Every structure is written in structure tokens, then in C-alpha cells.
């Protein structure tokens, strides 16, 4: 039987008992750092495969450094807490793991990070598909991606997600599935919760990390797989908006979104008659096998938790 349990204030407790005050700093200002980690259920192995957990926690701790959130946990401690929560929860299905490191001080009118205490909590929820289609129709957002000189988008800082949420809301209200944001320079940046790749003339292109993208763990996985499994070069560079329209293929990557084809952007079809392109398809096949823990070569990326 699965139970909704959270790790809160250093203890494993029922999720509905994990409560915070309305005075909490993070609630007012978005002064928190989070992660999104997937556990993929593997029926044959009767195990949950947590994908690249260490890298997620390293990124969380990097964000904590910026936000002056001092956690009493190392990366290894956070992995152990997660494994313990998964074991106690008993889910036998795909799950989403959400750690949150936040400014827990119950002080409202204070903008000095150095004076605010912090806390950490962790929840796990059953989670199937994030995107509702595997053929995304996207638009270029009127909202621009926030710049490193404003709030660094290389970390998953809670407050920054208002930028993604405005873009996603705008796109879906206009009938699209997802928005592609340009950065302040007008270059292609990323989706609201995904990195973007284009395939053109048998090479992959993706915005470089200095374009204000989140250094996605799925992005890194796909770069590895393209180079090592498909022998396709990956070029990290700045990309113009108009390049997407004439790409052979386009896809988005993210922990929640997996690897999902974009078949239309700004009402222009990408590639041939709405089909998922051959490179996207091959990468999807490798990726899904790996994240489930079914490819021995990449098993070190998976923490297999047996039920
Ligand atoms: N960009 C943004 C803005 C995101 O929120 C995410 C999801 N974490 C990604 C890219 C993809 O990152 P990852 O592959 O590490 O999940």
C-alpha cells in the first residue's frame, strides 16, 4: 500500500501534517530552490529507477549557495533521505520527487538573505505524463527569459518560475501546448520547463549554457546519447528564432517532459507531415530504456529502489 509521506523538519510524517506558517518568507518572495526528479517504475525489476539523483541534488545545492540557504545535508545525505522516503511511500508506479529548500523564517519585511533561517522538505507524488501530447504545437512567447543579471536561470529558484508560468499560461490560453521563450538578446532560449534541440543536416543544435538556459540534466543526457550512441555531433551555440522554422526536427527535453517532439511552431510545420523525426525517435528509444534502468551501460545514472 502506498502512503503520502513527506520529509519535513528532519522527520518523515504524513504529508497532510507537514504545514508551514502564512508568515513564511518563501511564500511571500519565492525565496526557495527546488528540484524535479523522476522515479520510473520498472515492472520487470519490481523497482523504481530514480534518474540521475545526484546531479539533481548537486544543482539544488548550487542554487542554495546563491540563495544563502544553509542545509545541514550533503548531496549524499539528500540522496539517502530520498531513498528512505521512496521506500516508506511504497509507490509501484512512476513518481515525481520534489525537494524544496526554502527560507523558512517567519519574518515578512526583511530582504536580507543572510538574516533568514532555512529549512528543507521533500515530497513524492505519483506522476504519469506531464505533457498531454507527444506532437507539441508551440508558439514563441511574448515573454522573454529572465537574464543572469536579474535572477540566474541556471538554478531552479522558485520565484523565477513566474516567468515560465506567465509564458505557459499565455501559450495554452492561445491554444498551443507549450511556449518557447527567447532570451533578452532575442535568441532561442528554452521551453517553460524544458530545454530545446533542433536537428539540421544530421547535427543537433541547442542553445549554449550562456544563453540563460537551465543546465538541464535531460539536456546533458541527450547530448551524451547523440554523440556516443548515434555519432551525431551536438553544437551548443546561440540560435536565431527563424532557425526553428526551417529545422528538420525539433524536440524539448526535461525531467517531466522527457524527450518530446515539437511538430509545429508559430503555425509552421516542422519536418515532414507531422511525423516525429528519425533522430528524435532514436533518442527517445535510448532515453526511455535508460531512465527505466534497462540499459546496463548507463546503470550508474539510475538508483534502483526495489519494492
Ligand atoms: N528548463 C527549465 C526552465 C526547467 O524548469 C526544466 C525542468 N527542470 C528544464 C529546462 C529541464 O531540466 P531537467 O532536464 O534537468 O529536468
PDB file of C-alpha atoms and ligand atoms in Angstrom:
ATOM      1  CA  UNK A   1       0.000   0.000   0.000  1.00  0.00           C
ATOM      2  CA  UNK A   2       1.318   3.469  -0.836  1.00  0.00           C
ATOM      3  CA  UNK A   3       1.048   6.355   1.621  1.00  0.00           C
ATOM      4  CA  UNK A   4       1.542  10.071   1.241  1.00  0.00           C
ATOM      5  CA  UNK A   5       4.534  10.784   3.442  1.00  0.00           C
ATOM      6  CA  UNK A   6       6.740  13.870   3.444  1.00  0.00           C
ATOM      7  CA  UNK A   7      10.164  14.605   4.865  1.00  0.00           C
ATOM      8  CA  UNK A   8       9.661  17.805   6.849  1.00  0.00           C
ATOM      9  CA  UNK A   9      11.720  19.422   9.617  1.00  0.00           C
ATOM     10  CA  UNK A  10      14.011  16.406   9.731  1.00  0.00           C
ATOM     11  CA  UNK A  11      11.236  13.800  10.118  1.00  0.00           C
ATOM     12  CA  UNK A  12       9.131  11.516   7.945  1.00  0.00           C
ATOM     13  CA  UNK A  13       5.497  12.443   8.641  1.00  0.00           C
ATOM     14  CA  UNK A  14       2.101  12.210   6.868  1.00  0.00           C
ATOM     15  CA  UNK A  15       2.042  14.883   4.132  1.00  0.00           C
ATOM     16  CA  UNK A  16      -1.131  16.489   5.473  1.00  0.00           C
ATOM     17  CA  UNK A  17       0.627  17.143   8.798  1.00  0.00           C
ATOM     18  CA  UNK A  18       3.527  18.997   7.135  1.00  0.00           C
ATOM     19  CA  UNK A  19       2.352  22.601   7.475  1.00  0.00           C
ATOM     20  CA  UNK A  20       4.028  25.994   7.290  1.00  0.00           C
ATOM     21  CA  UNK A  21       3.007  29.417   8.592  1.00  0.00           C
ATOM     22  CA  UNK A  22       1.497  32.138   6.388  1.00  0.00           C
ATOM     23  CA  UNK A  23       4.397  34.299   7.645  1.00  0.00           C
ATOM     24  CA  UNK A  24       6.958  32.114   5.831  1.00  0.00           C
ATOM     25  CA  UNK A  25       9.411  34.231   3.822  1.00  0.00           C
ATOM     26  CA  UNK A  26       9.472  31.873   0.805  1.00  0.00           C
ATOM     27  CA  UNK A  27       5.695  32.114   0.420  1.00  0.00           C
ATOM     28  CA  UNK A  28       5.896  35.899   0.045  1.00  0.00           C
ATOM     29  CA  UNK A  29       9.040  36.254  -2.072  1.00  0.00           C
ATOM     30  CA  UNK A  30       9.737  32.933  -3.809  1.00  0.00           C
ATOM     31  CA  UNK A  31      12.975  32.588  -1.821  1.00  0.00           C
ATOM     32  CA  UNK A  32      13.343  28.864  -2.345  1.00  0.00           C
ATOM     33  CA  UNK A  33      15.194  26.412  -4.559  1.00  0.00           C
ATOM     34  CA  UNK A  34      13.592  23.219  -5.814  1.00  0.00           C
ATOM     35  CA  UNK A  35      14.223  20.176  -7.950  1.00  0.00           C
ATOM     36  CA  UNK A  36      12.108  17.869 -10.046  1.00  0.00           C
ATOM     37  CA  UNK A  37      13.349  14.282 -10.094  1.00  0.00           C
ATOM     38  CA  UNK A  38      11.627  11.315 -11.674  1.00  0.00           C
ATOM     39  CA  UNK A  39      11.320   7.803 -10.368  1.00  0.00           C
ATOM     40  CA  UNK A  40      10.449   5.488 -13.258  1.00  0.00           C
ATOM     41  CA  UNK A  41       8.663   2.265 -12.375  1.00  0.00           C
ATOM     42  CA  UNK A  42      10.292  -0.867 -13.829  1.00  0.00           C
ATOM     43  CA  UNK A  43       7.854  -3.755 -13.720  1.00  0.00           C
ATOM     44  CA  UNK A  44      10.334  -6.488 -14.710  1.00  0.00           C
ATOM     45  CA  UNK A  45      12.761  -5.500 -11.972  1.00  0.00           C
ATOM     46  CA  UNK A  46       9.990  -4.665  -9.477  1.00  0.00           C
ATOM     47  CA  UNK A  47      11.950  -1.490  -8.780  1.00  0.00           C
ATOM     48  CA  UNK A  48      11.731   2.258  -9.046  1.00  0.00           C
ATOM     49  CA  UNK A  49      14.575   3.778 -11.036  1.00  0.00           C
ATOM     50  CA  UNK A  50      15.481   7.274  -9.818  1.00  0.00           C
ATOM     51  CA  UNK A  51      17.277   9.007 -12.649  1.00  0.00           C
ATOM     52  CA  UNK A  52      20.486  10.988 -12.049  1.00  0.00           C
ATOM     53  CA  UNK A  53      19.511  11.834  -8.480  1.00  0.00           C
ATOM     54  CA  UNK A  54      23.000  13.047  -7.509  1.00  0.00           C
ATOM     55  CA  UNK A  55      23.119  15.575 -10.348  1.00  0.00           C
ATOM     56  CA  UNK A  56      19.711  16.938  -9.331  1.00  0.00           C
ATOM     57  CA  UNK A  57      20.839  17.398  -5.736  1.00  0.00           C
ATOM     58  CA  UNK A  58      24.104  18.977  -6.818  1.00  0.00           C
ATOM     59  CA  UNK A  59      22.101  21.536  -8.815  1.00  0.00           C
ATOM     60  CA  UNK A  60      19.851  22.115  -5.784  1.00  0.00           C
ATOM     61  CA  UNK A  61      22.874  22.712  -3.546  1.00  0.00           C
ATOM     62  CA  UNK A  62      24.361  25.116  -6.118  1.00  0.00           C
ATOM     63  CA  UNK A  63      21.122  27.120  -6.057  1.00  0.00           C
ATOM     64  CA  UNK A  64      21.176  27.050  -2.242  1.00  0.00           C
ATOM     65  CA  UNK A  65      24.641  28.604  -2.317  1.00  0.00           C
ATOM     66  CA  UNK A  66      23.344  31.540  -4.350  1.00  0.00           C
ATOM     67  CA  UNK A  67      20.284  31.920  -2.130  1.00  0.00           C
ATOM     68  CA  UNK A  68      22.290  31.570   1.106  1.00  0.00           C
ATOM     69  CA  UNK A  69      20.242  28.574   2.160  1.00  0.00           C
ATOM     70  CA  UNK A  70      22.414  26.520   4.505  1.00  0.00           C
ATOM     71  CA  UNK A  71      21.194  22.948   4.652  1.00  0.00           C
ATOM     72  CA  UNK A  72      22.506  20.522   7.240  1.00  0.00           C
ATOM     73  CA  UNK A  73      22.650  17.861   4.483  1.00  0.00           C
ATOM     74  CA  UNK A  74      25.287  16.865   1.932  1.00  0.00           C
ATOM     75  CA  UNK A  75      24.410  15.634  -1.555  1.00  0.00           C
ATOM     76  CA  UNK A  76      24.786  12.045  -0.277  1.00  0.00           C
ATOM     77  CA  UNK A  77      22.516  12.755   2.717  1.00  0.00           C
ATOM     78  CA  UNK A  78      19.829  14.142   0.394  1.00  0.00           C
ATOM     79  CA  UNK A  79      20.026  11.010  -1.788  1.00  0.00           C
ATOM     80  CA  UNK A  80      19.682   8.797   1.293  1.00  0.00           C
ATOM     81  CA  UNK A  81      16.688  10.763   2.602  1.00  0.00           C
ATOM     82  CA  UNK A  82      15.050  10.419  -0.818  1.00  0.00           C
ATOM     83  CA  UNK A  83      15.606   6.664  -0.952  1.00  0.00           C
ATOM     84  CA  UNK A  84      14.182   6.305   2.554  1.00  0.00           C
ATOM     85  CA  UNK A  85      11.089   8.344   1.632  1.00  0.00           C
ATOM     86  CA  UNK A  86      10.553   6.268  -1.527  1.00  0.00           C
ATOM     87  CA  UNK A  87      10.826   3.044   0.495  1.00  0.00           C
ATOM     88  CA  UNK A  88       8.383   4.295   3.127  1.00  0.00           C
ATOM     89  CA  UNK A  89       5.917   5.559   0.488  1.00  0.00           C
ATOM     90  CA  UNK A  90       5.726   2.232  -1.336  1.00  0.00           C
ATOM     91  CA  UNK A  91       4.693   3.520  -4.761  1.00  0.00           C
ATOM     92  CA  UNK A  92       4.771   0.963  -7.605  1.00  0.00           C
ATOM     93  CA  UNK A  93       4.302   3.478 -10.406  1.00  0.00           C
ATOM     94  CA  UNK A  94       6.099   6.462 -11.950  1.00  0.00           C
ATOM     95  CA  UNK A  95       6.661   9.177  -9.377  1.00  0.00           C
ATOM     96  CA  UNK A  96       7.825  12.768  -9.231  1.00  0.00           C
ATOM     97  CA  UNK A  97      10.150  13.711  -6.399  1.00  0.00           C
ATOM     98  CA  UNK A  98      10.103  17.334  -5.314  1.00  0.00           C
ATOM     99  CA  UNK A  99      12.750  18.583  -2.873  1.00  0.00           C
ATOM    100  CA  UNK A 100      12.336  22.185  -1.708  1.00  0.00           C
ATOM    101  CA  UNK A 101      14.960  24.184   0.189  1.00  0.00           C
ATOM    102  CA  UNK A 102      13.360  27.390   1.399  1.00  0.00           C
ATOM    103  CA  UNK A 103      13.684  30.455   3.557  1.00  0.00           C
ATOM    104  CA  UNK A 104      11.516  29.341   6.431  1.00  0.00           C
ATOM    105  CA  UNK A 105      11.968  32.449   8.604  1.00  0.00           C
ATOM    106  CA  UNK A 106       8.593  33.772   9.718  1.00  0.00           C
ATOM    107  CA  UNK A 107       9.682  37.328   9.006  1.00  0.00           C
ATOM    108  CA  UNK A 108       7.887  39.245   6.305  1.00  0.00           C
ATOM    109  CA  UNK A 109       9.598  42.617   5.894  1.00  0.00           C
ATOM    110  CA  UNK A 110      13.245  41.606   5.557  1.00  0.00           C
ATOM    111  CA  UNK A 111      15.081  41.264   2.244  1.00  0.00           C
ATOM    112  CA  UNK A 112      18.467  40.180   3.654  1.00  0.00           C
ATOM    113  CA  UNK A 113      19.097  36.536   2.874  1.00  0.00           C
ATOM    114  CA  UNK A 114      21.919  36.378   5.392  1.00  0.00           C
ATOM    115  CA  UNK A 115      19.484  37.015   8.238  1.00  0.00           C
ATOM    116  CA  UNK A 116      16.865  34.430   7.296  1.00  0.00           C
ATOM    117  CA  UNK A 117      16.811  30.840   8.508  1.00  0.00           C
ATOM    118  CA  UNK A 118      16.178  27.990   6.091  1.00  0.00           C
ATOM    119  CA  UNK A 119      14.518  24.597   6.022  1.00  0.00           C
ATOM    120  CA  UNK A 120      14.174  21.640   3.684  1.00  0.00           C
ATOM    121  CA  UNK A 121      11.234  19.438   2.756  1.00  0.00           C
ATOM    122  CA  UNK A 122      10.668  16.621   0.308  1.00  0.00           C
ATOM    123  CA  UNK A 123       7.509  15.196  -1.201  1.00  0.00           C
ATOM    124  CA  UNK A 124       6.850  12.384  -3.644  1.00  0.00           C
ATOM    125  CA  UNK A 125       3.729  12.080  -5.789  1.00  0.00           C
ATOM    126  CA  UNK A 126       2.505   9.592  -8.422  1.00  0.00           C
ATOM    127  CA  UNK A 127       3.222  11.187 -11.796  1.00  0.00           C
ATOM    128  CA  UNK A 128       2.488   9.978 -15.303  1.00  0.00           C
ATOM    129  CA  UNK A 129       2.723  12.164 -18.366  1.00  0.00           C
ATOM    130  CA  UNK A 130       3.460  15.870 -17.894  1.00  0.00           C
ATOM    131  CA  UNK A 131       2.792  16.983 -21.455  1.00  0.00           C
ATOM    132  CA  UNK A 132      -0.592  15.959 -22.813  1.00  0.00           C
ATOM    133  CA  UNK A 133       0.607  15.237 -26.363  1.00  0.00           C
ATOM    134  CA  UNK A 134       3.691  13.723 -27.996  1.00  0.00           C
ATOM    135  CA  UNK A 135       3.390  16.109 -31.004  1.00  0.00           C
ATOM    136  CA  UNK A 136       3.790  19.562 -29.483  1.00  0.00           C
ATOM    137  CA  UNK A 137       2.315  22.665 -31.092  1.00  0.00           C
ATOM    138  CA  UNK A 138       4.354  25.590 -29.746  1.00  0.00           C
ATOM    139  CA  UNK A 139       4.425  29.342 -30.035  1.00  0.00           C
ATOM    140  CA  UNK A 140       7.203  31.822 -29.447  1.00  0.00           C
ATOM    141  CA  UNK A 141       6.326  33.571 -26.212  1.00  0.00           C
ATOM    142  CA  UNK A 142       5.887  37.321 -25.969  1.00  0.00           C
ATOM    143  CA  UNK A 143       7.586  36.952 -22.570  1.00  0.00           C
ATOM    144  CA  UNK A 144      11.387  36.900 -22.617  1.00  0.00           C
ATOM    145  CA  UNK A 145      13.530  34.586 -20.499  1.00  0.00           C
ATOM    146  CA  UNK A 146      14.922  36.325 -17.472  1.00  0.00           C
ATOM    147  CA  UNK A 147      18.650  37.154 -17.619  1.00  0.00           C
ATOM    148  CA  UNK A 148      21.507  36.027 -15.360  1.00  0.00           C
ATOM    149  CA  UNK A 149      21.894  39.683 -14.350  1.00  0.00           C
ATOM    150  CA  UNK A 150      18.330  39.632 -12.950  1.00  0.00           C
ATOM    151  CA  UNK A 151      17.817  36.209 -11.332  1.00  0.00           C
ATOM    152  CA  UNK A 152      20.178  33.470 -12.549  1.00  0.00           C
ATOM    153  CA  UNK A 153      18.131  30.946 -14.553  1.00  0.00           C
ATOM    154  CA  UNK A 154      20.866  28.325 -14.180  1.00  0.00           C
ATOM    155  CA  UNK A 155      19.309  27.397 -10.812  1.00  0.00           C
ATOM    156  CA  UNK A 156      15.772  26.298 -10.061  1.00  0.00           C
ATOM    157  CA  UNK A 157      14.826  29.259  -7.884  1.00  0.00           C
ATOM    158  CA  UNK A 158      11.110  29.235  -7.065  1.00  0.00           C
ATOM    159  CA  UNK A 159      10.454  32.928  -7.760  1.00  0.00           C
ATOM    160  CA  UNK A 160      11.902  32.688 -11.248  1.00  0.00           C
ATOM    161  CA  UNK A 161       9.154  30.274 -12.282  1.00  0.00           C
ATOM    162  CA  UNK A 162       6.670  33.151 -12.517  1.00  0.00           C
ATOM    163  CA  UNK A 163       8.466  33.818 -15.827  1.00  0.00           C
ATOM    164  CA  UNK A 164       7.736  30.264 -17.065  1.00  0.00           C
ATOM    165  CA  UNK A 165       4.206  30.319 -15.658  1.00  0.00           C
ATOM    166  CA  UNK A 166       3.279  33.541 -17.497  1.00  0.00           C
ATOM    167  CA  UNK A 167       4.614  32.086 -20.754  1.00  0.00           C
ATOM    168  CA  UNK A 168       2.901  28.686 -20.301  1.00  0.00           C
ATOM    169  CA  UNK A 169      -0.391  30.349 -19.402  1.00  0.00           C
ATOM    170  CA  UNK A 170      -0.223  32.678 -22.394  1.00  0.00           C
ATOM    171  CA  UNK A 171       0.573  29.790 -24.770  1.00  0.00           C
ATOM    172  CA  UNK A 172      -2.106  27.411 -23.510  1.00  0.00           C
ATOM    173  CA  UNK A 173      -4.810  30.113 -23.420  1.00  0.00           C
ATOM    174  CA  UNK A 174      -3.967  30.766 -27.074  1.00  0.00           C
ATOM    175  CA  UNK A 175      -4.457  27.065 -27.848  1.00  0.00           C
ATOM    176  CA  UNK A 176      -0.809  25.938 -28.013  1.00  0.00           C
ATOM    177  CA  UNK A 177       0.744  23.144 -25.970  1.00  0.00           C
ATOM    178  CA  UNK A 178       3.953  24.889 -24.964  1.00  0.00           C
ATOM    179  CA  UNK A 179       5.825  28.193 -25.257  1.00  0.00           C
ATOM    180  CA  UNK A 180       9.369  28.721 -26.477  1.00  0.00           C
ATOM    181  CA  UNK A 181      10.996  31.684 -24.769  1.00  0.00           C
ATOM    182  CA  UNK A 182      13.607  33.889 -26.374  1.00  0.00           C
ATOM    183  CA  UNK A 183      16.255  35.416 -24.138  1.00  0.00           C
ATOM    184  CA  UNK A 184      16.772  39.167 -23.727  1.00  0.00           C
ATOM    185  CA  UNK A 185      19.047  39.141 -26.829  1.00  0.00           C
ATOM    186  CA  UNK A 186      16.255  37.609 -28.920  1.00  0.00           C
ATOM    187  CA  UNK A 187      17.945  34.213 -29.228  1.00  0.00           C
ATOM    188  CA  UNK A 188      16.122  30.939 -28.720  1.00  0.00           C
ATOM    189  CA  UNK A 189      16.339  30.009 -25.051  1.00  0.00           C
ATOM    190  CA  UNK A 190      14.115  27.155 -23.840  1.00  0.00           C
ATOM    191  CA  UNK A 191      10.598  25.957 -23.114  1.00  0.00           C
ATOM    192  CA  UNK A 192       8.845  26.821 -19.863  1.00  0.00           C
ATOM    193  CA  UNK A 193      10.168  23.661 -18.213  1.00  0.00           C
ATOM    194  CA  UNK A 194      12.281  22.113 -20.965  1.00  0.00           C
ATOM    195  CA  UNK A 195      15.450  22.651 -22.962  1.00  0.00           C
ATOM    196  CA  UNK A 196      15.210  22.792 -26.747  1.00  0.00           C
ATOM    197  CA  UNK A 197      17.097  20.975 -29.521  1.00  0.00           C
ATOM    198  CA  UNK A 198      16.980  21.366 -33.299  1.00  0.00           C
ATOM    199  CA  UNK A 199      18.154  18.779 -35.807  1.00  0.00           C
ATOM    200  CA  UNK A 200      19.506  20.190 -39.063  1.00  0.00           C
ATOM    201  CA  UNK A 201      21.580  18.370 -41.693  1.00  0.00           C
ATOM    202  CA  UNK A 202      22.370  15.452 -39.367  1.00  0.00           C
ATOM    203  CA  UNK A 203      23.643  17.580 -36.474  1.00  0.00           C
ATOM    204  CA  UNK A 204      21.911  18.652 -33.288  1.00  0.00           C
ATOM    205  CA  UNK A 205      21.931  22.268 -32.170  1.00  0.00           C
ATOM    206  CA  UNK A 206      20.973  23.558 -28.735  1.00  0.00           C
ATOM    207  CA  UNK A 207      21.408  26.946 -27.034  1.00  0.00           C
ATOM    208  CA  UNK A 208      24.672  27.091 -25.091  1.00  0.00           C
ATOM    209  CA  UNK A 209      24.553  27.419 -21.303  1.00  0.00           C
ATOM    210  CA  UNK A 210      25.475  31.111 -21.507  1.00  0.00           C
ATOM    211  CA  UNK A 211      22.138  31.807 -23.288  1.00  0.00           C
ATOM    212  CA  UNK A 212      20.300  31.837 -19.914  1.00  0.00           C
ATOM    213  CA  UNK A 213      19.036  28.271 -20.122  1.00  0.00           C
ATOM    214  CA  UNK A 214      18.718  25.898 -17.188  1.00  0.00           C
ATOM    215  CA  UNK A 215      21.578  23.366 -17.445  1.00  0.00           C
ATOM    216  CA  UNK A 216      19.118  20.531 -17.872  1.00  0.00           C
ATOM    217  CA  UNK A 217      20.052  17.041 -16.758  1.00  0.00           C
ATOM    218  CA  UNK A 218      17.994  15.604 -19.622  1.00  0.00           C
ATOM    219  CA  UNK A 219      19.772  18.047 -21.966  1.00  0.00           C
ATOM    220  CA  UNK A 220      23.102  16.652 -20.791  1.00  0.00           C
ATOM    221  CA  UNK A 221      21.792  13.075 -21.143  1.00  0.00           C
ATOM    222  CA  UNK A 222      20.664  13.711 -24.725  1.00  0.00           C
ATOM    223  CA  UNK A 223      23.977  15.366 -25.679  1.00  0.00           C
ATOM    224  CA  UNK A 224      25.740  12.246 -24.367  1.00  0.00           C
ATOM    225  CA  UNK A 225      23.447   9.844 -26.210  1.00  0.00           C
ATOM    226  CA  UNK A 226      23.546  11.747 -29.503  1.00  0.00           C
ATOM    227  CA  UNK A 227      27.330  11.777 -29.504  1.00  0.00           C
ATOM    228  CA  UNK A 228      28.025   8.329 -28.060  1.00  0.00           C
ATOM    229  CA  UNK A 229      25.136   6.194 -29.311  1.00  0.00           C
ATOM    230  CA  UNK A 230      24.147   7.876 -32.588  1.00  0.00           C
ATOM    231  CA  UNK A 231      27.504   9.505 -33.502  1.00  0.00           C
ATOM    232  CA  UNK A 232      25.661  12.743 -34.227  1.00  0.00           C
ATOM    233  CA  UNK A 233      27.531  15.981 -33.470  1.00  0.00           C
ATOM    234  CA  UNK A 234      25.909  18.372 -30.984  1.00  0.00           C
ATOM    235  CA  UNK A 235      26.634  22.072 -31.392  1.00  0.00           C
ATOM    236  CA  UNK A 236      25.976  24.346 -28.406  1.00  0.00           C
ATOM    237  CA  UNK A 237      25.632  27.905 -29.688  1.00  0.00           C
ATOM    238  CA  UNK A 238      23.244  30.849 -29.906  1.00  0.00           C
ATOM    239  CA  UNK A 239      20.286  30.106 -32.159  1.00  0.00           C
ATOM    240  CA  UNK A 240      18.022  32.549 -34.001  1.00  0.00           C
ATOM    241  CA  UNK A 241      14.234  32.241 -33.803  1.00  0.00           C
ATOM    242  CA  UNK A 242      13.909  31.755 -37.557  1.00  0.00           C
ATOM    243  CA  UNK A 243      16.188  28.725 -37.445  1.00  0.00           C
ATOM    244  CA  UNK A 244      13.473  26.696 -35.707  1.00  0.00           C
ATOM    245  CA  UNK A 245      11.071  27.177 -38.625  1.00  0.00           C
ATOM    246  CA  UNK A 246      13.474  25.537 -41.075  1.00  0.00           C
ATOM    247  CA  UNK A 247      14.827  22.807 -38.769  1.00  0.00           C
ATOM    248  CA  UNK A 248      14.485  19.187 -39.902  1.00  0.00           C
ATOM    249  CA  UNK A 249      13.369  18.245 -36.389  1.00  0.00           C
ATOM    250  CA  UNK A 250      12.803  19.970 -33.083  1.00  0.00           C
ATOM    251  CA  UNK A 251      12.273  18.471 -29.636  1.00  0.00           C
ATOM    252  CA  UNK A 252      12.113  19.507 -25.985  1.00  0.00           C
ATOM    253  CA  UNK A 253      13.849  17.744 -23.091  1.00  0.00           C
ATOM    254  CA  UNK A 254      13.132  17.786 -19.378  1.00  0.00           C
ATOM    255  CA  UNK A 255      12.664  15.523 -16.396  1.00  0.00           C
ATOM    256  CA  UNK A 256       8.892  15.982 -16.510  1.00  0.00           C
ATOM    257  CA  UNK A 257       8.613  16.324 -20.306  1.00  0.00           C
ATOM    258  CA  UNK A 258      11.077  13.505 -21.178  1.00  0.00           C
ATOM    259  CA  UNK A 259      12.024  13.895 -24.884  1.00  0.00           C
ATOM    260  CA  UNK A 260       9.025  15.281 -26.760  1.00  0.00           C
ATOM    261  CA  UNK A 261       8.789  16.232 -30.430  1.00  0.00           C
ATOM    262  CA  UNK A 262       7.758  19.725 -31.491  1.00  0.00           C
ATOM    263  CA  UNK A 263       5.906  19.327 -34.768  1.00  0.00           C
ATOM    264  CA  UNK A 264       4.613  22.870 -35.155  1.00  0.00           C
ATOM    265  CA  UNK A 265       5.929  26.287 -34.131  1.00  0.00           C
ATOM    266  CA  UNK A 266       4.138  29.583 -34.708  1.00  0.00           C
ATOM    267  CA  UNK A 267       1.768  27.708 -37.058  1.00  0.00           C
ATOM    268  CA  UNK A 268       4.605  26.427 -39.260  1.00  0.00           C
ATOM    269  CA  UNK A 269       5.004  22.691 -39.557  1.00  0.00           C
ATOM    270  CA  UNK A 270       8.410  21.308 -38.642  1.00  0.00           C
ATOM    271  CA  UNK A 271       9.804  18.420 -40.651  1.00  0.00           C
ATOM    272  CA  UNK A 272       7.680  16.063 -42.709  1.00  0.00           C
ATOM    273  CA  UNK A 273       3.858  15.707 -42.382  1.00  0.00           C
ATOM    274  CA  UNK A 274       3.685  15.980 -38.570  1.00  0.00           C
ATOM    275  CA  UNK A 275       5.652  12.759 -38.008  1.00  0.00           C
ATOM    276  CA  UNK A 276       8.179  12.500 -35.186  1.00  0.00           C
ATOM    277  CA  UNK A 277      11.582  12.781 -36.907  1.00  0.00           C
ATOM    278  CA  UNK A 278      14.052   9.856 -37.075  1.00  0.00           C
ATOM    279  CA  UNK A 279      16.687  11.398 -34.777  1.00  0.00           C
ATOM    280  CA  UNK A 280      14.071  12.344 -32.167  1.00  0.00           C
ATOM    281  CA  UNK A 281      12.652   8.810 -32.323  1.00  0.00           C
ATOM    282  CA  UNK A 282      16.022   7.125 -31.871  1.00  0.00           C
ATOM    283  CA  UNK A 283      16.922   9.376 -28.952  1.00  0.00           C
ATOM    284  CA  UNK A 284      13.555   8.674 -27.335  1.00  0.00           C
ATOM    285  CA  UNK A 285      14.139   4.914 -27.607  1.00  0.00           C
ATOM    286  CA  UNK A 286      17.563   5.109 -25.944  1.00  0.00           C
ATOM    287  CA  UNK A 287      16.357   7.581 -23.328  1.00  0.00           C
ATOM    288  CA  UNK A 288      13.317   5.577 -22.174  1.00  0.00           C
ATOM    289  CA  UNK A 289      15.328   2.371 -21.898  1.00  0.00           C
ATOM    290  CA  UNK A 290      17.993   4.150 -19.848  1.00  0.00           C
ATOM    291  CA  UNK A 291      15.752   6.060 -17.417  1.00  0.00           C
ATOM    292  CA  UNK A 292      13.915   2.855 -16.519  1.00  0.00           C
ATOM    293  CA  UNK A 293      17.193   1.179 -15.633  1.00  0.00           C
ATOM    294  CA  UNK A 294      17.092  -1.253 -18.561  1.00  0.00           C
ATOM    295  CA  UNK A 295      20.431  -0.403 -20.156  1.00  0.00           C
ATOM    296  CA  UNK A 296      23.397  -1.784 -18.200  1.00  0.00           C
ATOM    297  CA  UNK A 297      25.800   0.643 -19.830  1.00  0.00           C
ATOM    298  CA  UNK A 298      24.072   3.582 -18.159  1.00  0.00           C
ATOM    299  CA  UNK A 299      23.036   1.910 -14.906  1.00  0.00           C
ATOM    300  CA  UNK A 300      25.235   4.255 -12.879  1.00  0.00           C
ATOM    301  CA  UNK A 301      22.741   7.023 -13.719  1.00  0.00           C
ATOM    302  CA  UNK A 302      19.931   5.085 -12.021  1.00  0.00           C
ATOM    303  CA  UNK A 303      19.291   4.389  -8.340  1.00  0.00           C
ATOM    304  CA  UNK A 304      17.154   1.259  -8.371  1.00  0.00           C
ATOM    305  CA  UNK A 305      14.928   1.016  -5.299  1.00  0.00           C
ATOM    306  CA  UNK A 306      13.347  -2.395  -5.026  1.00  0.00           C
ATOM    307  CA  UNK A 307       9.822  -2.608  -3.663  1.00  0.00           C
TER     308      UNK A 307
HETATM  309  N1  LIG B   1      14.401  24.413 -18.365  1.00  0.00           N
HETATM  310  C1  LIG B   1      13.573  24.745 -17.353  1.00  0.00           C
HETATM  311  C2  LIG B   1      13.159  26.168 -17.198  1.00  0.00           C
HETATM  312  C3  LIG B   1      13.106  23.754 -16.466  1.00  0.00           C
HETATM  313  O1  LIG B   1      12.287  24.074 -15.466  1.00  0.00           O
HETATM  314  C4  LIG B   1      13.498  22.409 -16.660  1.00  0.00           C
HETATM  315  C5  LIG B   1      12.983  21.336 -15.743  1.00  0.00           C
HETATM  316  N2  LIG B   1      13.806  21.132 -14.641  1.00  0.00           N
HETATM  317  C6  LIG B   1      14.372  22.124 -17.731  1.00  0.00           C
HETATM  318  C7  LIG B   1      14.804  23.150 -18.553  1.00  0.00           C
HETATM  319  C8  LIG B   1      14.889  20.732 -17.935  1.00  0.00           C
HETATM  320  O2  LIG B   1      15.796  20.373 -16.930  1.00  0.00           O
HETATM  321  P1  LIG B   1      15.985  18.875 -16.478  1.00  0.00           P
HETATM  322  O3  LIG B   1      16.265  18.096 -17.713  1.00  0.00           O
HETATM  323  O4  LIG B   1      17.145  18.918 -15.547  1.00  0.00           O
HETATM  324  O5  LIG B   1      14.729  18.455 -15.823  1.00  0.00           O
END
